[in-house]
């Protein structure tokens, strides 16, 4: 009897800058921005604008949402051509058939037995319930993976608009369709194609540069380990938009997914050599680039202009070759030792890659490979502009240094360690250091720093464990006393957190927004209209943490949401109970 073995590599691709023109609170981080997602939905007949365009910044009434949802499900023609009864007395004539079709199909229940609330503004919560009913037999989106309570609560606080509806509608296309016990395993996009709402080609054309493209490969083996078949495919929202069968190749793993999608290597088969291919993203056609003994496999490090850099690793010996590919020209740049191969990792910038291995740093540029001999410390981050930031952590102090892409020093700061312990190893473990970054902004127990015009500047030495920049140029950060370390563990990984929130002006002056308290603050999410949205962590399952979504305004904390594990493991009334606890501590609403 044969047994089935399979392997699969999936690479999600962002083919242009995500969120370039975000409209609304809901973020998908798709290649196409909100406007592009609206155009994509329009092109496949699932969305319409008004006489003034898409008007993504406008709110919607429940009647308008009914029409949008019916259209999104590809049912507008059926709705308008049929006769549908409903019990609601407040539905305008133009929306009557939309509301009737939704009601008859169990997608809406109105605001009461006789009222639909047609002229009321639809909320994010209501729209997400609509969408959940559309693809599952559920009346709640909690635990579905489609959205979460915190995202919905934040959106409704900001005000649900058409841009948010577009983002959620685009997201729906990749969700699993499971209504009425359907077991096909289709995504919503596949279901709509099956129902004839649009074709695969129409969907591919509309969604190609808008939704993430997933490139995957898989092989099946018999009980003796012999390959029986293989597939090589590109899918968008579960829809195969390109596929080749019985081609025994897999996509190359790599640190840079945008470049990795362009390459594939042959599956390991006893006695067969390894071949590296360039892949046409749209047709999946293969062009051979290099041929190596079968003990090798490729790992993509990153790119510099038109040149891509790989490690070709020897599976048996652990050694590797550092190679470059430009077009279809393959070149071995350097032979690596076992130690260099084992420790190699790369960071990408617009100027090229910085490769760290064996305690050394190398610049991978369009001109080739060169060692950065004058750079010291452990590489922490490389900005988009190519500035390297390193840190040298010792028991008594930490040195944070920035270098240009060519290795020229462009700023350095030494931070003394105020954590007290007689054990030098413990002091070094808790020494000030950087732990987070967002392009030119870096933070951690060592303080807050920014790379400005190619130079490193220190904003403050005060610990900053999560940071958001406000529109006035100031920063809001979770922090704690320099001599303390507030830590928690999740999935056996240690994280540092804050127990207070401060605002840091551009000149480094600080204002306390929330004094030190018993909260474990792990993330500052947003800062808007003098309100700070943040999350706190509490233990739930073994080695796991649940999160409360909170809002700080005028020194008062309101608890807005809780993750599903808190509601399940602690209490269905966890949000109310946590609010009561904060009220009693004097930092809540009362």
Coordinates of C-alpha atoms in Angstrom, one line a residue:
X1 CA 0.0 0.0 0.0
X2 CA 1.4 3.4 -1.0
X3 CA 1.9 6.2 1.5
X4 CA 1.8 9.9 0.7
X5 CA 4.5 12.3 1.6
X6 CA 4.4 16.0 0.6
X7 CA 6.5 19.1 1.1
X8 CA 5.4 22.6 0.4
X9 CA 7.1 26.0 0.4
X10 CA 4.9 29.1 0.4
X11 CA 6.1 32.7 -0.2
X12 CA 3.7 35.6 0.3
X13 CA 4.7 38.5 -1.9
X14 CA 4.3 42.2 -1.6
X15 CA 5.0 43.4 -5.1
X16 CA 4.8 47.1 -4.3
X17 CA 4.8 49.3 -1.2
X18 CA 2.0 48.1 1.1
X19 CA -0.4 50.7 2.4
X20 CA 0.8 53.5 0.1
X21 CA -2.5 55.3 0.4
X22 CA -4.3 53.8 3.4
X23 CA -7.9 55.0 3.7
X24 CA -9.6 54.0 7.0
X25 CA -8.5 52.1 10.1
X26 CA -8.5 48.5 8.7
X27 CA -5.1 47.6 7.3
X28 CA -4.4 44.6 5.1
X29 CA -0.8 45.3 4.3
X30 CA -1.5 44.1 0.7
X31 CA 0.6 45.2 -2.3
X32 CA -2.2 47.4 -3.4
X33 CA -3.5 50.3 -1.3
X34 CA -7.1 50.9 -0.4
X35 CA -7.8 52.7 -3.7
X36 CA -6.3 49.8 -5.6
X37 CA -8.3 47.2 -3.6
X38 CA -11.5 49.2 -4.4
X39 CA -10.6 49.2 -8.1
X40 CA -9.9 45.5 -8.0
X41 CA -13.3 44.8 -6.5
X42 CA -14.9 47.1 -9.1
X43 CA -13.2 45.3 -12.0
X44 CA -14.6 41.9 -10.9
X45 CA -18.1 43.4 -10.3
X46 CA -18.1 43.3 -6.5
X47 CA -18.1 47.0 -5.7
X48 CA -19.4 50.2 -7.1
X49 CA -18.7 53.8 -6.4
X50 CA -21.0 56.8 -6.5
X51 CA -21.3 59.6 -9.1
X52 CA -18.4 61.2 -7.2
X53 CA -16.1 58.1 -7.4
X54 CA -15.4 55.5 -4.7
X55 CA -15.7 58.0 -1.8
X56 CA -13.6 55.8 0.4
X57 CA -13.5 58.3 3.2
X58 CA -17.3 58.5 3.6
X59 CA -19.4 56.5 6.2
X60 CA -22.2 54.1 5.0
X61 CA -25.7 53.6 6.1
X62 CA -27.0 50.0 6.8
X63 CA -29.0 50.2 3.6
X64 CA -25.9 51.2 1.6
X65 CA -24.0 48.3 3.3
X66 CA -26.8 45.9 2.3
X67 CA -26.3 46.8 -1.3
X68 CA -22.5 46.6 -1.0
X69 CA -22.7 43.2 0.6
X70 CA -25.1 41.8 -1.9
X71 CA -22.9 43.0 -4.7
X72 CA -19.8 41.6 -2.9
X73 CA -21.4 38.1 -2.9
X74 CA -22.1 38.3 -6.6
X75 CA -25.8 38.2 -6.0
X76 CA -27.0 41.7 -7.2
X77 CA -28.6 40.3 -10.4
X78 CA -30.4 37.6 -8.5
X79 CA -31.5 40.1 -5.8
X80 CA -32.9 42.7 -8.2
X81 CA -34.7 40.1 -10.4
X82 CA -36.4 38.3 -7.5
X83 CA -39.1 39.0 -5.0
X84 CA -37.9 38.9 -1.4
X85 CA -40.0 39.4 1.7
X86 CA -38.7 40.8 5.0
X87 CA -40.4 42.2 8.2
X88 CA -38.7 45.6 8.2
X89 CA -40.8 48.8 7.8
X90 CA -37.9 51.3 7.5
X91 CA -36.2 50.2 4.3
X92 CA -36.2 52.7 1.4
X93 CA -37.6 51.3 -1.9
X94 CA -34.2 51.4 -3.7
X95 CA -32.7 49.1 -1.0
X96 CA -35.8 46.8 -0.5
X97 CA -34.6 43.9 -2.7
X98 CA -31.1 44.0 -1.3
X99 CA -32.3 43.8 2.3
X100 CA -34.9 41.2 1.3
X101 CA -32.3 39.0 -0.4
X102 CA -29.9 39.3 2.7
X103 CA -32.8 38.5 5.0
X104 CA -34.0 35.5 3.1
X105 CA -30.5 34.1 3.0
X106 CA -29.9 34.5 6.7
X107 CA -27.3 37.3 6.4
X108 CA -29.1 40.0 8.3
X109 CA -31.5 40.1 11.2
X110 CA -32.1 43.8 11.5
X111 CA -31.8 45.9 14.6
X112 CA -35.2 44.7 15.9
X113 CA -38.1 42.5 14.8
X114 CA -39.5 45.2 12.6
X115 CA -36.6 47.7 12.1
X116 CA -33.6 47.3 9.8
X117 CA -32.0 50.6 10.9
X118 CA -31.7 51.5 7.2
X119 CA -30.5 55.1 7.8
X120 CA -28.3 54.3 10.7
X121 CA -24.5 54.3 10.1
X122 CA -23.3 50.7 9.8
X123 CA -20.5 49.8 12.3
X124 CA -17.4 47.7 11.7
X125 CA -18.8 45.2 14.1
X126 CA -22.0 44.9 12.1
X127 CA -20.2 44.6 8.8
X128 CA -17.8 42.0 10.1
X129 CA -20.8 39.9 11.3
X130 CA -22.4 40.3 7.8
X131 CA -19.2 39.0 6.2
X132 CA -18.8 36.1 8.7
X133 CA -22.3 35.0 8.0
X134 CA -21.5 35.2 4.3
X135 CA -18.7 32.6 4.4
X136 CA -19.4 30.6 7.6
X137 CA -22.5 29.5 9.5
X138 CA -21.5 31.7 12.4
X139 CA -22.9 34.9 13.9
X140 CA -19.6 35.9 15.5
X141 CA -16.2 36.7 13.9
X142 CA -14.4 36.0 17.2
X143 CA -11.9 33.2 16.7
X144 CA -12.4 33.0 12.9
X145 CA -9.0 34.6 12.0
X146 CA -10.9 37.1 9.8
X147 CA -10.6 39.9 12.3
X148 CA -10.3 40.3 16.0
X149 CA -12.1 42.2 18.7
X150 CA -9.4 44.9 19.1
X151 CA -9.2 45.7 15.4
X152 CA -13.0 46.1 15.2
X153 CA -13.2 48.1 18.4
X154 CA -10.5 50.5 17.2
X155 CA -12.2 50.9 13.8
X156 CA -15.5 51.8 15.4
X157 CA -13.9 54.3 17.7
X158 CA -12.3 56.0 14.7
X159 CA -15.5 55.7 12.6
X160 CA -16.3 52.9 10.1
X161 CA -16.0 54.2 6.5
X162 CA -16.2 52.9 2.9
X163 CA -12.4 52.4 2.9
X164 CA -12.7 50.1 5.8
X165 CA -15.5 48.1 4.1
X166 CA -13.3 47.8 1.0
X167 CA -10.3 46.5 3.0
X168 CA -12.5 43.9 4.8
X169 CA -14.2 42.9 1.5
X170 CA -10.8 42.3 -0.1
X171 CA -9.8 40.3 2.9
X172 CA -12.9 38.2 2.6
X173 CA -11.8 36.8 -0.7
X174 CA -9.0 34.6 0.9
X175 CA -11.2 33.3 3.7
X176 CA -12.5 29.7 3.7
X177 CA -16.0 29.2 2.5
X178 CA -17.8 26.8 4.8
X179 CA -21.5 27.6 4.7
X180 CA -24.1 24.9 5.0
X181 CA -21.4 22.3 5.7
X182 CA -19.6 22.9 2.4
X183 CA -16.5 20.7 2.3
X184 CA -14.8 21.7 -1.0
X185 CA -12.1 23.7 0.9
X186 CA -12.7 26.7 -1.4
X187 CA -11.8 30.2 -0.6
X188 CA -14.5 32.8 -1.1
X189 CA -12.8 33.8 -4.4
X190 CA -12.9 30.2 -5.6
X191 CA -16.5 30.0 -4.6
X192 CA -17.4 33.1 -6.6
X193 CA -15.5 31.8 -9.6
X194 CA -17.4 28.5 -9.3
X195 CA -20.7 30.4 -9.2
X196 CA -19.8 32.3 -12.4
X197 CA -19.5 35.7 -10.8
X198 CA -16.2 36.3 -12.5
X199 CA -13.6 34.1 -14.3
X200 CA -10.1 33.1 -13.2
X201 CA -8.6 35.2 -15.9
X202 CA -10.6 38.3 -14.8
X203 CA -9.6 37.8 -11.2
X204 CA -5.9 37.3 -12.1
X205 CA -5.9 40.5 -14.2
X206 CA -7.7 42.6 -11.5
X207 CA -5.8 41.2 -8.5
X208 CA -2.3 40.6 -9.8
X209 CA -0.6 43.7 -8.3
X210 CA -3.2 44.2 -5.6
X211 CA -3.5 41.1 -3.5
X212 CA -0.6 38.9 -2.2
X213 CA 0.6 36.2 -4.6
X214 CA 1.5 32.9 -3.0
X215 CA 4.1 30.8 -4.9
X216 CA 4.2 27.2 -3.7
X217 CA 5.5 23.9 -4.7
X218 CA 4.7 20.4 -3.5
X219 CA 5.7 16.8 -4.3
X220 CA 4.2 13.4 -3.4
X221 CA 6.2 10.3 -2.7
X222 CA 5.5 6.6 -2.6
X223 CA 6.3 4.4 0.4
X224 CA 9.8 3.8 -0.9
X225 CA 10.6 7.5 -1.1
X226 CA 10.3 7.7 -4.9
X227 CA 8.7 10.9 -6.3
X228 CA 5.3 10.3 -7.9
X229 CA 4.2 13.7 -8.8
X230 CA 4.7 17.4 -8.3
X231 CA 3.0 20.8 -8.7
X232 CA 4.4 24.3 -9.1
X233 CA 1.9 27.0 -8.7
X234 CA 1.0 30.7 -8.1
X235 CA -2.2 31.4 -6.2
X236 CA -4.1 34.6 -5.3
X237 CA -6.7 34.3 -2.5
X238 CA -6.6 30.5 -3.0
X239 CA -7.2 30.7 -6.7
X240 CA -4.5 29.0 -8.9
X241 CA -3.7 31.7 -11.5
X242 CA -0.7 29.8 -12.9
X243 CA 0.3 26.1 -12.4
X244 CA 2.7 23.6 -13.9
X245 CA 2.5 19.9 -13.0
X246 CA 5.2 17.2 -12.9
X247 CA 8.1 19.7 -12.6
X248 CA 10.2 18.6 -9.7
X249 CA 11.3 22.0 -8.4
X250 CA 10.7 24.1 -5.3
X251 CA 11.0 27.8 -4.7
X252 CA 14.2 29.0 -3.1
X253 CA 14.0 30.0 0.5
X254 CA 15.4 33.4 1.3
X255 CA 15.6 36.5 3.5
X256 CA 14.1 38.6 0.6
X257 CA 10.8 37.2 -0.5
X258 CA 10.5 39.7 -3.4
X259 CA 13.7 38.2 -4.9
X260 CA 13.1 34.6 -3.8
X261 CA 10.0 34.3 -6.0
X262 CA 12.2 34.6 -9.0
X263 CA 14.2 31.4 -8.3
X264 CA 13.6 27.7 -7.9
X265 CA 15.8 24.7 -7.4
X266 CA 15.3 21.1 -8.2
X267 CA 14.0 18.8 -5.4
X268 CA 16.6 16.5 -3.9
X269 CA 16.6 13.1 -5.6
X270 CA 19.2 10.4 -5.1
X271 CA 21.9 10.5 -7.8
X272 CA 20.6 13.7 -9.5
X273 CA 22.4 17.0 -9.6
X274 CA 21.0 20.2 -8.2
X275 CA 19.9 22.8 -10.7
X276 CA 19.1 26.5 -10.0
X277 CA 16.4 28.1 -12.2
X278 CA 15.1 31.6 -12.8
X279 CA 11.3 31.7 -12.7
X280 CA 9.0 33.8 -14.8
X281 CA 6.6 35.1 -12.2
X282 CA 3.5 35.1 -14.4
X283 CA 4.0 31.9 -16.6
X284 CA 6.2 29.9 -14.2
X285 CA 8.6 29.2 -17.2
X286 CA 12.0 28.0 -16.0
X287 CA 15.5 29.1 -17.2
X288 CA 18.5 27.2 -16.0
X289 CA 21.2 29.3 -14.3
X290 CA 23.5 26.8 -12.5
X291 CA 24.1 23.1 -12.2
X292 CA 25.7 21.7 -9.0
X293 CA 26.3 18.3 -7.4
X294 CA 23.1 17.1 -5.6
X295 CA 24.5 17.7 -2.1
X296 CA 23.9 21.5 -2.6
X297 CA 20.8 23.6 -2.1
X298 CA 20.3 27.4 -2.6
X299 CA 19.3 30.1 -0.1
X300 CA 18.7 33.6 -1.3
X301 CA 20.3 36.4 0.8
X302 CA 19.1 39.5 -1.0
X303 CA 19.8 41.8 -3.9
X304 CA 21.7 44.8 -5.0
X305 CA 20.3 46.4 -8.1
X306 CA 20.0 43.7 -10.8
X307 CA 22.3 41.3 -8.9
X308 CA 21.0 38.7 -6.5
X309 CA 23.1 37.0 -3.9
X310 CA 22.8 33.3 -2.8
X311 CA 24.3 30.8 -0.5
X312 CA 24.7 27.4 -2.1
X313 CA 24.9 25.2 0.9
X314 CA 26.6 21.8 1.0
X315 CA 24.0 19.6 2.9
X316 CA 26.6 17.0 3.9
X317 CA 29.7 19.1 4.9
X318 CA 27.8 22.3 6.0
X319 CA 30.1 24.5 4.0
X320 CA 28.7 26.9 1.4
X321 CA 29.5 29.1 -1.6
X322 CA 28.6 32.7 -1.7
X323 CA 27.3 33.3 -5.3
X324 CA 25.8 36.1 -7.4
X325 CA 23.3 36.0 -10.3
X326 CA 22.9 38.8 -12.7
X327 CA 20.3 38.0 -15.4
X328 CA 21.3 34.4 -16.1
X329 CA 25.0 34.9 -15.4
X330 CA 26.1 32.9 -12.4
X331 CA 29.3 33.6 -10.4
X332 CA 30.9 32.1 -7.3
X333 CA 32.1 35.1 -5.2
X334 CA 33.6 33.4 -2.1
X335 CA 33.9 29.9 -0.5
X336 CA 32.7 29.9 3.1
X337 CA 33.7 27.8 6.1
X338 CA 31.2 25.7 8.1
X339 CA 31.1 28.4 10.8
X340 CA 30.5 31.2 8.2
X341 CA 27.8 29.1 6.6
X342 CA 26.1 28.3 9.9
X343 CA 26.0 31.9 11.1
X344 CA 25.3 33.7 7.8
X345 CA 22.4 36.2 7.8
X346 CA 21.7 39.2 5.6
X347 CA 19.9 42.5 5.9
X348 CA 18.5 44.3 2.9
X349 CA 18.7 48.0 2.0
X350 CA 18.1 50.0 -1.1
X351 CA 21.9 50.1 -1.7
X352 CA 22.3 46.3 -1.3
X353 CA 22.8 43.7 1.5
X354 CA 24.9 43.5 4.6
X355 CA 25.9 39.9 5.3
X356 CA 26.9 38.9 8.8
X357 CA 28.8 35.7 9.3
X358 CA 31.4 34.3 11.6
X359 CA 31.7 37.6 13.4
X360 CA 32.5 39.5 10.2
X361 CA 30.4 41.8 8.1
X362 CA 30.4 41.9 4.3
X363 CA 28.9 44.4 1.9
X364 CA 27.0 42.8 -1.1
X365 CA 26.6 45.5 -3.6
X366 CA 26.1 45.8 -7.4
X367 CA 29.9 46.0 -7.7
X368 CA 30.5 42.7 -5.8
X369 CA 31.5 41.5 -2.3
X370 CA 33.7 43.3 0.1
X371 CA 34.5 43.0 3.8
X372 CA 33.7 45.9 6.1
X373 CA 36.9 45.7 8.2
X374 CA 36.4 48.8 10.3
X375 CA 32.9 48.0 11.6
X376 CA 32.7 46.6 15.1
X377 CA 29.9 45.2 17.3
X378 CA 26.9 43.0 16.5
X379 CA 24.8 44.0 13.6
X380 CA 21.3 45.1 14.8
X381 CA 19.7 46.9 11.8
X382 CA 20.3 48.3 8.4
X383 CA 18.0 51.2 7.4
X384 CA 16.5 51.5 3.9
X385 CA 19.1 54.1 3.1
X386 CA 21.9 51.6 3.9
X387 CA 23.0 52.9 7.4
X388 CA 24.3 50.0 9.6
X389 CA 23.6 50.1 13.3
X390 CA 25.6 47.8 15.6
X391 CA 25.7 47.3 19.3
X392 CA 28.5 46.1 21.6
X393 CA 26.9 44.8 24.8
X394 CA 29.1 44.4 27.9
X395 CA 28.2 44.0 31.6
X396 CA 28.8 47.6 32.5
X397 CA 27.9 49.5 29.3
X398 CA 26.6 49.2 25.8
X399 CA 28.1 51.0 22.8
X400 CA 25.6 51.7 19.9
X401 CA 27.3 52.8 16.7
X402 CA 26.1 53.7 13.2
X403 CA 28.1 53.3 9.9
X404 CA 27.5 54.3 6.3
X405 CA 27.1 51.5 3.8
X406 CA 30.8 51.8 3.0
X407 CA 31.7 51.3 6.7
X408 CA 32.4 54.9 7.7
X409 CA 31.4 55.7 11.3
X410 CA 28.5 58.2 11.5
X411 CA 27.6 58.3 15.2
X412 CA 28.2 56.4 18.5
X413 CA 26.7 56.5 22.0
X414 CA 27.7 54.7 25.2
X415 CA 25.0 53.8 27.7
X416 CA 25.9 52.8 31.2
X417 CA 24.2 49.8 32.7
X418 CA 22.2 50.7 35.9
X419 CA 20.9 47.2 36.5
X420 CA 22.6 46.0 39.7
X421 CA 23.8 42.4 40.3
X422 CA 27.0 40.8 41.6
X423 CA 26.8 38.3 38.8
X424 CA 28.6 39.7 35.7
X425 CA 26.6 37.4 33.3
X426 CA 23.3 38.6 34.7
X427 CA 24.4 42.2 34.4
X428 CA 25.3 41.6 30.7
X429 CA 22.0 39.8 30.1
X430 CA 20.2 42.9 31.4
X431 CA 22.5 45.5 29.9
X432 CA 20.9 48.3 27.9
X433 CA 20.3 47.3 24.3
X434 CA 18.2 47.9 21.2
X435 CA 15.3 45.5 20.7
X436 CA 13.0 47.1 18.1
X437 CA 13.1 49.3 15.0
X438 CA 11.0 50.8 12.2
X439 CA 13.4 51.9 9.4
X440 CA 15.2 55.0 10.8
X441 CA 13.8 54.7 14.4
X442 CA 15.4 52.3 16.9
X443 CA 14.5 51.6 20.5
X444 CA 14.9 49.4 23.5
X445 CA 16.2 49.4 27.1
X446 CA 19.1 51.5 25.7
X447 CA 16.7 54.4 24.8
X448 CA 15.3 55.9 21.6
X449 CA 17.4 56.7 18.6
X450 CA 16.9 57.9 15.0
X451 CA 19.0 57.9 11.9
X452 CA 18.8 61.4 10.4
X453 CA 20.6 62.4 7.2
X454 CA 22.9 59.4 7.5
X455 CA 23.9 60.0 11.1
X456 CA 22.7 58.4 14.4
X457 CA 21.1 60.7 16.9
X458 CA 20.0 59.9 20.4
X459 CA 16.5 61.2 21.4
X460 CA 16.6 59.8 24.9
X461 CA 18.4 57.3 27.1
X462 CA 15.1 56.4 28.8
X463 CA 14.1 52.8 28.0
X464 CA 11.5 52.6 25.2
X465 CA 10.0 49.1 24.6
X466 CA 7.4 50.1 22.0
X467 CA 7.1 53.4 20.2
X468 CA 4.8 55.2 17.9
X469 CA 5.4 58.6 16.4
X470 CA 2.7 61.3 16.7
X471 CA 1.7 63.7 14.0
X472 CA 3.4 66.6 15.9
X473 CA 6.8 64.8 15.7
X474 CA 6.8 63.6 19.3
X475 CA 7.0 59.9 20.3
X476 CA 4.8 57.9 22.7
X477 CA 6.6 55.0 24.3
X478 CA 6.1 52.2 26.8
X479 CA 8.8 52.5 29.4
X480 CA 9.9 51.5 32.9
X481 CA 12.6 52.6 35.4
X482 CA 16.2 52.2 34.0
X483 CA 17.3 50.0 36.9
X484 CA 14.4 47.6 36.3
X485 CA 13.6 45.0 33.7
X486 CA 9.9 44.0 33.3
X487 CA 9.9 40.8 31.3
X488 CA 7.5 38.1 30.2
X489 CA 7.8 34.9 28.3
X490 CA 5.8 33.7 25.4
X491 CA 6.5 30.5 23.5
X492 CA 9.7 30.2 25.5
X493 CA 10.9 33.6 24.2
X494 CA 11.8 36.4 26.5
X495 CA 10.3 39.9 25.9
X496 CA 10.8 43.2 27.7
X497 CA 7.8 45.4 28.4
X498 CA 6.9 48.7 30.1
X499 CA 4.7 49.6 33.0
X500 CA 4.2 53.3 32.2
X501 CA 3.6 55.5 29.1
X502 CA 5.5 58.7 28.3
X503 CA 5.5 61.3 25.5
X504 CA 9.0 62.2 24.3
X505 CA 9.4 65.5 22.5
X506 CA 11.8 65.9 19.6
X507 CA 14.2 67.7 21.9
X508 CA 14.1 64.7 24.3
X509 CA 12.0 66.3 27.0
X510 CA 9.5 63.8 28.6
X511 CA 5.9 64.0 29.8
X512 CA 4.3 61.2 31.8
X513 CA 1.0 60.1 30.3
X514 CA 0.5 57.0 32.5
X515 CA 2.5 56.6 35.7
X516 CA 4.1 53.3 36.6
X517 CA 1.5 50.8 37.5
X518 CA 0.8 47.0 37.6
X519 CA 0.1 46.8 33.8
X520 CA 2.6 44.9 31.6
X521 CA 2.5 47.0 28.4
X522 CA 3.9 45.3 25.4
X523 CA 2.8 47.4 22.5
X524 CA 1.9 51.0 21.7
X525 CA -0.5 50.5 18.7
X526 CA -1.6 54.0 17.6
X527 CA -1.6 57.6 18.7
X528 CA -4.4 59.8 17.4
X529 CA -6.4 62.7 18.7
X530 CA -4.5 62.7 22.1
X531 CA -5.6 59.1 22.6
X532 CA -3.1 56.3 22.9
X533 CA -4.2 52.8 22.0
X534 CA -2.0 50.1 23.6
X535 CA -2.0 46.4 24.6
X536 CA -1.2 44.7 27.8
X537 CA -0.3 41.0 28.3
X538 CA -1.6 38.5 30.9
X539 CA -0.9 34.7 31.1
X540 CA -3.5 32.4 29.6
X541 CA -2.5 29.1 28.2
X542 CA 0.9 27.5 29.3
X543 CA 3.7 29.6 27.9
X544 CA 1.2 31.9 26.1
X545 CA -0.1 35.4 26.7
X546 CA -3.4 36.9 26.0
X547 CA -3.8 40.7 25.3
X548 CA -6.2 43.4 26.4
X549 CA -6.7 46.3 24.0
X550 CA -6.8 49.6 26.0
X551 CA -7.1 53.3 25.3
X552 CA -5.3 56.0 27.3
X553 CA -6.8 59.5 27.2
X554 CA -6.5 62.3 29.7
X555 CA -4.7 60.0 32.1
X556 CA -7.6 57.5 32.2
X557 CA -7.4 53.9 30.8
X558 CA -10.4 52.3 29.2
X559 CA -10.3 48.6 28.4
X560 CA -11.8 48.0 24.9
X561 CA -11.2 44.4 24.0
X562 CA -9.6 41.1 24.9
X563 CA -8.2 38.3 22.8
X564 CA -10.3 35.2 22.4
X565 CA -7.9 33.1 24.7
X566 CA -8.6 35.6 27.6
X567 CA -12.3 35.3 27.0
X568 CA -12.1 31.5 26.9
X569 CA -9.5 30.8 29.6
X570 CA -10.2 33.6 32.1
X571 CA -13.8 34.9 31.7
X572 CA -16.4 36.0 29.2
X573 CA -16.6 39.1 31.3
X574 CA -12.8 39.7 31.3
X575 CA -13.0 43.1 29.7
X576 CA -15.5 44.4 32.3
X577 CA -13.5 42.8 35.1
X578 CA -10.2 44.3 33.9
X579 CA -11.8 47.7 33.7
X580 CA -13.1 47.3 37.3
X581 CA -9.6 46.4 38.4
X582 CA -8.1 49.5 36.7
X583 CA -10.8 51.7 38.2
X584 CA -9.9 50.4 41.7
X585 CA -6.2 51.1 41.0
X586 CA -7.1 54.7 40.2
X587 CA -6.0 54.6 36.5
X588 CA -9.4 53.6 35.0
X589 CA -12.4 55.6 34.1
X590 CA -13.6 56.2 37.7

